[in-house]
């Protein structure tokens, strides 16, 4: 048989798989505002933000992007951009303030979900994005095992109400941050700094995830459910730094991936954490609960780490959010461009993180549930020309595409964030949005990046 000399069909450059989910993300405390409305209890973030010096500029959860009151306009905006999905988080202190279900809090999310569905946008709900009710923190917060059970109770309240309409559930967002920044270094709420508290929080958050998965299976058996982790590829320059890399990769990535996808904590890290009481925390049956099968894993990616066992030029010690690895140094790459948050732009690391999961763990569909950058955007003549964000976005989407072509089962991408918002301890000064928010007038202006992203969505491919 002879080969015919037919020309090759023209290939669409960097097309994503059919059905790829294109979305944008927010979190309740960062966008909602209205912190005193409808029976909401203060969260640890309200208390923390009220502590002098805790948040840059003394910023608080009000007004944020006033999304609690403007959600209808925001959904209309999402529709204009062509978003297929909206990832948002539910506010525990609105839904079960002081431990009691609050109908007005539930109704807000009910309306939001209906509005999204009417606009043809999939609602992707996260149960916990760091806003623990203050009354639970007063009883020990995540250092208390009981908080995991209270979390399951809260999950039951909300899943019972929205289970029929939410497209996809996530239990936790970035438990590493909640545990290590919240209880280890105290840079985040509730601002505690003790390695014992941090490791207890990590285990109890994961236990809460496992218990909530049981609730989701029972109340929304047909809805895909998972968890979102923030993964960082870790590199080291020399064999002398291998142990530093092992520790950081272990604390950041494997401490969460292994119990969820392999059924137990990584032994080396459990040993490193034993001096902080980690071995006393895990009870019979916990491992099985935490390993409850998930339908998908969410990966949040911002950058990677280069580490060394001792100081190098420009390096910084790891500090208290790294229990047992405080001596490790993070080594900067002077050549890498940086975002306004000071984070190095390392698109290749996104593919590496996805490949780490693909290679080292059992098969699980992956979604990039967050990726984005802050830049000092300015609104000039009614426009925000954020070419730097477009460059960031394009490079990261290329990396995501590269991962797909290397066999990773990646099914979607959510840009962080839809709107400029309250960037935790950095306050309102760091703008991550596709849409600019004027915090005084609450006027929204889609940035040039929003337009660019919208074209990618329409083509399901990079331009
Ligand atoms: C992630 C958080 C998200 C946002 C981005 C910039 O760690 O999940 O809320 O603050 O960083």
Short mmCIF file of C-alpha atoms and ligand atoms in Angstrom, two decimals:
data_model
loop_
_atom_site.label_atom_id
_atom_site.label_comp_id
_atom_site.label_asym_id
_atom_site.label_seq_id
_atom_site.Cartn_x
_atom_site.Cartn_y
_atom_site.Cartn_z
CA UNK A 1 0.00 0.00 0.00
CA UNK A 2 1.36 3.41 -0.89
CA UNK A 3 0.96 6.41 1.35
CA UNK A 4 -1.20 9.07 -0.25
CA UNK A 5 0.35 12.51 -0.48
CA UNK A 6 -2.58 14.19 1.19
CA UNK A 7 -1.63 17.38 3.06
CA UNK A 8 -1.82 17.07 6.82
CA UNK A 9 -4.98 18.70 8.19
CA UNK A 10 -4.08 22.02 9.74
CA UNK A 11 -3.81 21.52 13.47
CA UNK A 12 -5.35 23.97 15.85
CA UNK A 13 -2.46 25.37 17.87
CA UNK A 14 -2.57 24.43 21.55
CA UNK A 15 -6.16 23.30 21.76
CA UNK A 16 -7.42 21.95 25.08
CA UNK A 17 -9.39 18.71 25.36
CA UNK A 18 -13.09 18.89 24.52
CA UNK A 19 -15.18 19.68 27.58
CA UNK A 20 -12.26 21.43 29.33
CA UNK A 21 -13.72 23.56 32.14
CA UNK A 22 -12.76 27.25 32.05
CA UNK A 23 -13.49 29.19 35.18
CA UNK A 24 -12.47 31.82 37.67
CA UNK A 25 -12.30 31.61 41.44
CA UNK A 26 -13.01 33.70 44.52
CA UNK A 27 -13.42 33.00 48.25
CA UNK A 28 -16.16 34.16 50.59
CA UNK A 29 -14.14 36.33 52.98
CA UNK A 30 -12.12 37.86 50.17
CA UNK A 31 -15.04 39.14 48.08
CA UNK A 32 -18.31 39.18 49.99
CA UNK A 33 -18.07 42.08 52.44
CA UNK A 34 -21.29 42.56 54.47
CA UNK A 35 -19.55 40.89 57.40
CA UNK A 36 -22.26 41.95 59.84
CA UNK A 37 -25.26 40.99 57.67
CA UNK A 38 -27.96 38.40 58.19
CA UNK A 39 -26.78 36.84 61.42
CA UNK A 40 -23.21 36.14 60.34
CA UNK A 41 -20.81 35.37 63.17
CA UNK A 42 -17.32 36.93 63.05
CA UNK A 43 -14.73 34.57 61.63
CA UNK A 44 -11.10 34.24 62.69
CA UNK A 45 -10.28 36.58 59.81
CA UNK A 46 -12.51 39.34 61.23
CA UNK A 47 -10.74 39.06 64.56
CA UNK A 48 -7.30 38.85 62.97
CA UNK A 49 -7.90 41.83 60.66
CA UNK A 50 -8.99 43.89 63.68
CA UNK A 51 -5.62 43.19 65.35
CA UNK A 52 -3.29 46.17 64.85
CA UNK A 53 -0.46 45.33 62.48
CA UNK A 54 -1.87 41.99 61.32
CA UNK A 55 -3.08 43.12 57.88
CA UNK A 56 -1.33 45.67 55.65
CA UNK A 57 -3.04 49.05 55.79
CA UNK A 58 -5.35 47.88 58.59
CA UNK A 59 -7.68 46.52 55.87
CA UNK A 60 -10.61 44.33 56.91
CA UNK A 61 -13.24 42.11 55.26
CA UNK A 62 -15.35 45.17 54.50
CA UNK A 63 -16.16 46.29 51.93
CA UNK A 64 -14.23 43.66 49.96
CA UNK A 65 -15.86 43.47 46.50
CA UNK A 66 -19.35 43.75 48.00
CA UNK A 67 -20.16 40.48 46.25
CA UNK A 68 -22.77 39.59 48.89
CA UNK A 69 -24.93 42.38 47.53
CA UNK A 70 -23.70 42.56 43.94
CA UNK A 71 -23.57 38.88 43.09
CA UNK A 72 -26.23 39.25 40.37
CA UNK A 73 -24.13 41.82 38.49
CA UNK A 74 -21.06 39.67 39.01
CA UNK A 75 -22.76 36.61 37.54
CA UNK A 76 -23.85 38.73 34.57
CA UNK A 77 -20.22 39.77 34.13
CA UNK A 78 -19.09 36.13 34.25
CA UNK A 79 -21.59 35.36 31.56
CA UNK A 80 -20.24 38.15 29.36
CA UNK A 81 -16.76 36.70 29.76
CA UNK A 82 -18.05 33.28 28.75
CA UNK A 83 -16.96 31.51 31.96
CA UNK A 84 -18.06 27.90 32.09
CA UNK A 85 -17.66 27.63 35.87
CA UNK A 86 -17.39 29.79 38.97
CA UNK A 87 -15.44 28.50 41.95
CA UNK A 88 -16.54 30.22 45.15
CA UNK A 89 -16.44 29.30 48.81
CA UNK A 90 -19.22 29.03 51.35
CA UNK A 91 -19.00 30.96 54.54
CA UNK A 92 -19.27 28.72 57.60
CA UNK A 93 -19.93 31.74 59.88
CA UNK A 94 -22.89 32.72 57.72
CA UNK A 95 -24.32 29.22 57.49
CA UNK A 96 -23.84 27.98 61.07
CA UNK A 97 -23.08 31.03 63.22
CA UNK A 98 -22.50 29.96 66.84
CA UNK A 99 -23.26 26.38 65.77
CA UNK A 100 -26.84 26.99 64.65
CA UNK A 101 -28.10 26.88 61.04
CA UNK A 102 -28.91 30.40 59.83
CA UNK A 103 -31.55 30.42 57.06
CA UNK A 104 -30.52 33.85 55.78
CA UNK A 105 -26.94 32.70 55.21
CA UNK A 106 -28.13 29.57 53.42
CA UNK A 107 -30.48 31.62 51.27
CA UNK A 108 -27.66 33.76 49.95
CA UNK A 109 -25.86 30.72 48.51
CA UNK A 110 -29.16 29.34 47.28
CA UNK A 111 -29.73 32.50 45.26
CA UNK A 112 -26.14 32.61 44.02
CA UNK A 113 -26.31 29.01 42.78
CA UNK A 114 -29.61 29.60 41.02
CA UNK A 115 -28.29 32.74 39.40
CA UNK A 116 -25.24 30.84 38.11
CA UNK A 117 -27.34 28.00 36.77
CA UNK A 118 -29.67 30.42 35.01
CA UNK A 119 -26.58 31.97 33.36
CA UNK A 120 -25.33 28.55 32.24
CA UNK A 121 -22.34 28.65 34.61
CA UNK A 122 -21.41 25.61 36.71
CA UNK A 123 -21.33 26.36 40.46
CA UNK A 124 -18.15 24.90 42.01
CA UNK A 125 -18.47 25.23 45.78
CA UNK A 126 -15.67 24.98 48.33
CA UNK A 127 -16.78 24.29 51.89
CA UNK A 128 -13.81 25.84 53.64
CA UNK A 129 -11.58 28.66 52.49
CA UNK A 130 -10.12 29.65 55.88
CA UNK A 131 -12.95 31.59 57.54
CA UNK A 132 -13.43 29.53 60.69
CA UNK A 133 -16.18 30.82 63.01
CA UNK A 134 -14.50 32.64 65.89
CA UNK A 135 -16.55 30.72 68.47
CA UNK A 136 -14.88 27.51 67.28
CA UNK A 137 -11.45 29.08 67.43
CA UNK A 138 -12.26 30.00 71.03
CA UNK A 139 -12.69 26.29 71.68
CA UNK A 140 -9.30 25.44 70.19
CA UNK A 141 -9.94 25.93 66.47
CA UNK A 142 -8.26 23.38 64.22
CA UNK A 143 -5.98 22.25 67.02
CA UNK A 144 -9.07 20.60 68.53
CA UNK A 145 -10.14 17.27 67.05
CA UNK A 146 -13.74 18.22 67.66
CA UNK A 147 -13.54 20.97 65.01
CA UNK A 148 -13.33 18.27 62.30
CA UNK A 149 -16.71 16.93 63.51
CA UNK A 150 -18.20 20.42 63.62
CA UNK A 151 -17.00 20.85 60.03
CA UNK A 152 -18.86 17.69 58.97
CA UNK A 153 -21.98 19.02 60.69
CA UNK A 154 -21.70 22.29 58.78
CA UNK A 155 -21.15 20.33 55.55
CA UNK A 156 -24.36 18.44 56.21
CA UNK A 157 -26.30 21.68 56.63
CA UNK A 158 -25.12 23.12 53.34
CA UNK A 159 -24.99 19.99 51.20
CA UNK A 160 -28.53 19.13 52.23
CA UNK A 161 -29.62 22.47 50.85
CA UNK A 162 -27.51 22.84 47.69
CA UNK A 163 -26.61 19.23 46.92
CA UNK A 164 -29.02 19.00 44.03
CA UNK A 165 -27.59 21.99 42.17
CA UNK A 166 -23.88 22.40 42.86
CA UNK A 167 -21.82 21.00 39.94
CA UNK A 168 -18.76 20.09 41.97
CA UNK A 169 -17.83 20.14 45.67
CA UNK A 170 -14.49 20.77 47.27
CA UNK A 171 -13.99 20.17 50.98
CA UNK A 172 -10.95 22.32 51.76
CA UNK A 173 -8.88 24.98 50.09
CA UNK A 174 -5.15 24.74 50.78
CA UNK A 175 -5.02 23.07 54.19
CA UNK A 176 -1.26 23.77 54.23
CA UNK A 177 -1.96 27.52 54.50
CA UNK A 178 -4.75 27.11 57.03
CA UNK A 179 -2.51 24.98 59.27
CA UNK A 180 0.99 26.33 58.77
CA UNK A 181 0.35 30.04 58.19
CA UNK A 182 -2.60 30.14 60.59
CA UNK A 183 -1.12 28.17 63.48
CA UNK A 184 2.63 27.82 62.66
CA UNK A 185 3.90 31.27 61.72
CA UNK A 186 0.79 33.23 62.60
CA UNK A 187 0.97 35.28 59.40
CA UNK A 188 -2.66 34.30 58.76
CA UNK A 189 -5.64 34.05 61.07
CA UNK A 190 -5.95 33.00 63.81
CA UNK A 191 -2.36 34.21 64.19
CA UNK A 192 -1.06 31.46 66.45
CA UNK A 193 2.56 30.42 66.25
CA UNK A 194 3.42 27.02 67.57
CA UNK A 195 4.68 23.97 65.68
CA UNK A 196 2.53 21.69 67.87
CA UNK A 197 -0.58 23.70 66.99
CA UNK A 198 0.32 23.72 63.29
CA UNK A 199 0.73 19.95 62.99
CA UNK A 200 -2.45 19.32 64.99
CA UNK A 201 -4.32 21.69 62.69
CA UNK A 202 -2.97 19.90 59.62
CA UNK A 203 -4.22 16.52 60.84
CA UNK A 204 -7.59 17.80 61.98
CA UNK A 205 -8.17 19.66 58.71
CA UNK A 206 -7.49 16.43 56.82
CA UNK A 207 -9.76 14.52 59.19
CA UNK A 208 -12.44 17.14 58.54
CA UNK A 209 -11.93 16.57 54.81
CA UNK A 210 -12.48 12.82 55.25
CA UNK A 211 -15.59 13.28 57.38
CA UNK A 212 -17.00 15.83 54.92
CA UNK A 213 -16.37 13.42 52.02
CA UNK A 214 -18.63 10.93 53.81
CA UNK A 215 -21.32 13.60 54.11
CA UNK A 216 -20.98 14.51 50.43
CA UNK A 217 -21.21 10.86 49.36
CA UNK A 218 -24.39 10.41 51.35
CA UNK A 219 -26.12 13.68 50.49
CA UNK A 220 -24.88 14.34 46.94
CA UNK A 221 -23.82 10.91 45.66
CA UNK A 222 -23.80 11.92 42.00
CA UNK A 223 -21.85 15.15 42.34
CA UNK A 224 -18.08 14.99 41.79
CA UNK A 225 -16.25 15.92 45.00
CA UNK A 226 -12.63 16.54 45.85
CA UNK A 227 -10.12 18.71 47.69
CA UNK A 228 -7.85 21.56 46.67
CA UNK A 229 -4.15 21.55 47.62
CA UNK A 230 -1.47 24.13 46.92
CA UNK A 231 1.44 22.28 45.38
CA UNK A 232 4.94 23.63 44.85
CA UNK A 233 7.65 21.81 42.92
CA UNK A 234 10.82 21.79 45.02
CA UNK A 235 14.30 21.93 43.48
CA UNK A 236 17.79 21.83 44.99
CA UNK A 237 21.14 22.54 43.36
CA UNK A 238 23.38 19.99 45.00
CA UNK A 239 23.18 16.62 46.75
CA UNK A 240 24.03 18.43 50.00
CA UNK A 241 20.63 20.10 49.74
CA UNK A 242 18.67 16.93 49.09
CA UNK A 243 17.44 16.65 52.68
CA UNK A 244 16.23 20.25 52.62
CA UNK A 245 14.27 19.48 49.44
CA UNK A 246 12.86 16.30 50.97
CA UNK A 247 11.60 18.20 54.01
CA UNK A 248 10.00 21.06 52.10
CA UNK A 249 8.41 18.79 49.49
CA UNK A 250 7.27 16.58 52.36
CA UNK A 251 5.64 19.36 54.37
CA UNK A 252 4.15 21.22 51.44
CA UNK A 253 3.08 18.45 49.08
CA UNK A 254 3.36 14.88 50.42
CA UNK A 255 1.93 15.60 53.90
CA UNK A 256 -1.38 16.24 52.12
CA UNK A 257 -1.16 14.18 48.92
CA UNK A 258 -0.13 10.92 50.61
CA UNK A 259 -2.96 10.62 53.16
CA UNK A 260 -5.56 11.63 50.56
CA UNK A 261 -4.31 9.53 47.65
CA UNK A 262 -2.24 6.78 49.29
CA UNK A 263 -3.94 6.09 52.57
CA UNK A 264 -1.30 7.27 55.03
CA UNK A 265 1.18 9.96 55.99
CA UNK A 266 4.66 9.86 54.46
CA UNK A 267 6.82 8.07 57.02
CA UNK A 268 9.79 10.43 56.77
CA UNK A 269 7.63 13.48 57.47
CA UNK A 270 5.66 11.76 60.23
CA UNK A 271 9.06 11.05 61.86
CA UNK A 272 10.22 14.66 61.39
CA UNK A 273 7.00 15.88 63.00
CA UNK A 274 6.94 13.40 65.90
CA UNK A 275 8.75 15.85 68.23
CA UNK A 276 5.73 18.14 67.85
CA UNK A 277 3.29 15.45 68.90
CA UNK A 278 2.19 14.40 65.43
CA UNK A 279 2.34 10.69 66.27
CA UNK A 280 -0.08 11.23 69.18
CA UNK A 281 -2.73 12.79 66.96
CA UNK A 282 -3.53 10.04 64.52
CA UNK A 283 -6.10 7.58 65.83
CA UNK A 284 -7.21 4.21 64.48
CA UNK A 285 -9.47 4.70 61.50
CA UNK A 286 -8.28 8.25 60.69
CA UNK A 287 -6.15 7.11 57.74
CA UNK A 288 -9.09 5.30 56.14
CA UNK A 289 -11.37 8.31 56.60
CA UNK A 290 -8.87 10.72 55.08
CA UNK A 291 -8.29 8.39 52.13
CA UNK A 292 -11.99 8.36 51.19
CA UNK A 293 -12.00 8.15 47.38
CA UNK A 294 -12.14 11.56 45.71
CA UNK A 295 -13.42 12.22 42.20
CA UNK A 296 -10.89 14.92 41.42
CA UNK A 297 -7.95 16.77 42.91
CA UNK A 298 -7.67 20.55 42.69
CA UNK A 299 -4.17 21.96 42.29
CA UNK A 300 -3.50 25.58 43.15
CA UNK A 301 -0.25 26.72 41.63
CA UNK A 302 1.60 29.99 42.09
CA UNK A 303 5.34 29.19 42.01
CA UNK A 304 8.04 26.69 42.93
CA UNK A 305 10.80 26.61 45.55
CA UNK A 306 14.55 26.28 45.26
CA UNK A 307 15.98 25.24 48.61
CA UNK A 308 19.33 24.90 50.33
CA UNK A 309 20.45 23.43 53.60
CA UNK A 310 22.31 26.60 54.57
CA UNK A 311 22.28 30.31 53.69
CA UNK A 312 23.08 31.35 50.09
CA UNK A 313 23.17 34.78 48.47
CA UNK A 314 19.82 36.45 48.98
CA UNK A 315 18.27 33.39 50.61
CA UNK A 316 15.82 33.48 53.48
CA UNK A 317 15.32 30.99 56.29
CA UNK A 318 12.15 28.92 56.05
CA UNK A 319 10.75 30.05 59.39
CA UNK A 320 7.95 28.88 61.60
CA UNK A 321 5.50 27.74 58.95
CA UNK A 322 7.87 24.84 58.30
CA UNK A 323 7.89 22.78 61.51
CA UNK A 324 11.16 20.86 61.75
CA UNK A 325 12.56 22.55 58.64
CA UNK A 326 13.08 26.06 60.00
CA UNK A 327 16.77 25.85 59.10
CA UNK A 328 16.12 25.32 55.38
CA UNK A 329 16.81 28.33 53.15
CA UNK A 330 14.76 29.44 50.16
CA UNK A 331 17.06 30.54 47.35
CA UNK A 332 15.83 33.23 44.98
CA UNK A 333 16.31 33.19 41.23
CA UNK A 334 17.52 36.72 40.46
CA UNK A 335 16.69 36.27 36.77
CA UNK A 336 13.04 35.36 37.27
CA UNK A 337 10.44 38.09 36.77
CA UNK A 338 8.27 38.72 39.83
CA UNK A 339 4.64 39.57 40.39
CA UNK A 340 3.51 42.43 42.61
CA UNK A 341 3.37 39.90 45.47
CA UNK A 342 7.11 39.35 44.93
CA UNK A 343 6.52 35.80 43.74
CA UNK A 344 8.81 34.51 41.01
CA UNK A 345 7.05 33.75 37.75
CA UNK A 346 7.81 30.10 37.01
CA UNK A 347 5.30 28.69 34.55
CA UNK A 348 7.27 25.46 34.05
CA UNK A 349 6.62 24.57 37.69
CA UNK A 350 2.92 24.22 36.96
CA UNK A 351 3.57 21.32 34.58
CA UNK A 352 6.02 19.86 37.12
CA UNK A 353 3.48 19.88 39.94
CA UNK A 354 0.83 18.27 37.77
CA UNK A 355 3.34 15.66 36.64
CA UNK A 356 4.37 14.94 40.23
CA UNK A 357 0.79 13.91 41.02
CA UNK A 358 0.39 12.06 37.72
CA UNK A 359 3.63 10.10 38.20
CA UNK A 360 3.63 9.39 41.92
CA UNK A 361 -0.02 8.82 42.81
CA UNK A 362 -2.98 6.78 41.70
CA UNK A 363 -4.83 8.17 38.70
CA UNK A 364 -7.16 11.03 39.56
CA UNK A 365 -8.65 13.72 37.31
CA UNK A 366 -6.95 17.05 37.98
CA UNK A 367 -8.19 20.61 37.83
CA UNK A 368 -6.08 23.73 38.26
CA UNK A 369 -8.37 25.34 40.81
CA UNK A 370 -6.22 28.47 41.21
CA UNK A 371 -3.45 30.16 39.28
CA UNK A 372 -2.97 33.87 38.85
CA UNK A 373 -0.88 36.92 39.59
CA UNK A 374 -1.08 40.33 41.22
CA UNK A 375 0.22 43.34 39.32
CA UNK A 376 0.06 47.04 40.19
CA UNK A 377 -2.82 47.62 37.78
CA UNK A 378 -3.95 51.12 37.10
CA UNK A 379 -7.24 52.26 35.79
CA UNK A 380 -6.49 54.88 33.15
CA UNK A 381 -9.14 56.41 30.91
CA UNK A 382 -11.52 53.68 31.96
CA UNK A 383 -9.12 50.87 31.00
CA UNK A 384 -6.71 48.51 32.72
CA UNK A 385 -4.02 47.45 30.27
CA UNK A 386 -2.47 44.53 32.13
CA UNK A 387 -0.15 43.05 29.54
CA UNK A 388 1.99 41.53 32.32
CA UNK A 389 -0.99 39.44 33.48
CA UNK A 390 -1.68 38.29 29.92
CA UNK A 391 1.95 37.20 29.60
CA UNK A 392 1.64 35.33 32.92
CA UNK A 393 -1.59 33.69 31.90
CA UNK A 394 -0.37 32.65 28.47
CA UNK A 395 2.82 31.12 29.86
CA UNK A 396 0.91 29.14 32.49
CA UNK A 397 -1.71 27.93 30.06
CA UNK A 398 1.09 26.74 27.78
CA UNK A 399 2.52 24.83 30.72
CA UNK A 400 -0.90 23.34 31.45
CA UNK A 401 -1.18 22.32 27.82
CA UNK A 402 2.27 20.79 27.98
CA UNK A 403 1.16 18.68 30.95
CA UNK A 404 -1.89 17.51 29.00
CA UNK A 405 0.25 16.51 26.05
CA UNK A 406 2.44 14.51 28.46
CA UNK A 407 -0.52 12.45 29.54
CA UNK A 408 -1.83 14.35 32.59
CA UNK A 409 -5.59 14.02 32.98
CA UNK A 410 -6.18 17.75 33.39
CA UNK A 411 -9.79 18.75 32.96
CA UNK A 412 -10.04 22.43 33.76
CA UNK A 413 -8.46 25.74 34.74
CA UNK A 414 -9.69 28.41 37.14
CA UNK A 415 -8.00 31.80 37.12
CA UNK A 416 -7.43 33.41 40.53
CA UNK A 417 -9.29 35.66 40.77
CA UNK A 418 -12.44 36.81 39.03
CA UNK A 419 -12.34 40.10 40.99
CA UNK A 420 -9.73 42.16 42.77
CA UNK A 421 -10.20 41.32 46.45
CA UNK A 422 -8.94 41.16 50.04
CA UNK A 423 -5.60 39.37 49.68
CA UNK A 424 -5.42 38.12 53.29
CA UNK A 425 -2.54 39.65 55.27
CA UNK A 426 -1.68 41.82 52.23
CA UNK A 427 -5.06 43.58 52.29
CA UNK A 428 -6.46 45.27 49.19
CA UNK A 429 -3.13 46.44 47.82
CA UNK A 430 -2.51 43.29 45.80
CA UNK A 431 -4.83 43.00 42.82
CA UNK A 432 -5.26 39.54 41.27
CA UNK A 433 -8.53 40.10 39.42
CA UNK A 434 -9.47 39.72 35.79
CA UNK A 435 -11.87 42.46 36.75
CA UNK A 436 -10.71 45.66 38.42
CA UNK A 437 -12.69 46.76 41.47
CA UNK A 438 -12.79 50.38 42.61
CA UNK A 439 -13.31 49.82 46.32
CA UNK A 440 -14.91 53.22 46.88
CA UNK A 441 -17.54 53.12 44.15
CA UNK A 442 -17.50 49.31 43.73
CA UNK A 443 -17.35 49.94 40.02
CA UNK A 444 -16.14 46.93 38.01
CA UNK A 445 -13.87 47.24 34.95
CA UNK A 446 -12.87 44.08 33.10
CA UNK A 447 -9.12 44.32 32.50
CA UNK A 448 -7.53 43.58 29.16
CA UNK A 449 -6.60 40.15 30.54
CA UNK A 450 -10.31 39.39 30.97
CA UNK A 451 -10.83 40.02 27.28
CA UNK A 452 -7.85 37.84 26.40
CA UNK A 453 -9.04 35.01 28.67
CA UNK A 454 -12.50 35.26 27.22
CA UNK A 455 -11.08 34.62 23.74
CA UNK A 456 -9.19 31.57 25.00
CA UNK A 457 -12.42 30.25 26.48
CA UNK A 458 -14.36 30.82 23.27
CA UNK A 459 -11.77 28.89 21.23
CA UNK A 460 -10.89 26.31 23.88
CA UNK A 461 -7.37 27.00 22.69
CA UNK A 462 -4.55 29.47 23.05
CA UNK A 463 -4.45 32.11 20.31
C1 LIG B 1 -4.03 31.29 47.50
C2 LIG B 1 -5.37 31.42 48.19
C3 LIG B 1 -6.27 32.46 47.58
C4 LIG B 1 -5.51 33.70 47.17
C5 LIG B 1 -4.30 33.35 46.35
C6 LIG B 1 -3.52 34.53 45.85
O1 LIG B 1 -3.10 30.74 48.37
O2 LIG B 1 -6.04 30.20 48.15
O3 LIG B 1 -7.28 32.74 48.51
O4 LIG B 1 -5.20 34.48 48.25
O5 LIG B 1 -3.46 32.50 47.08
#
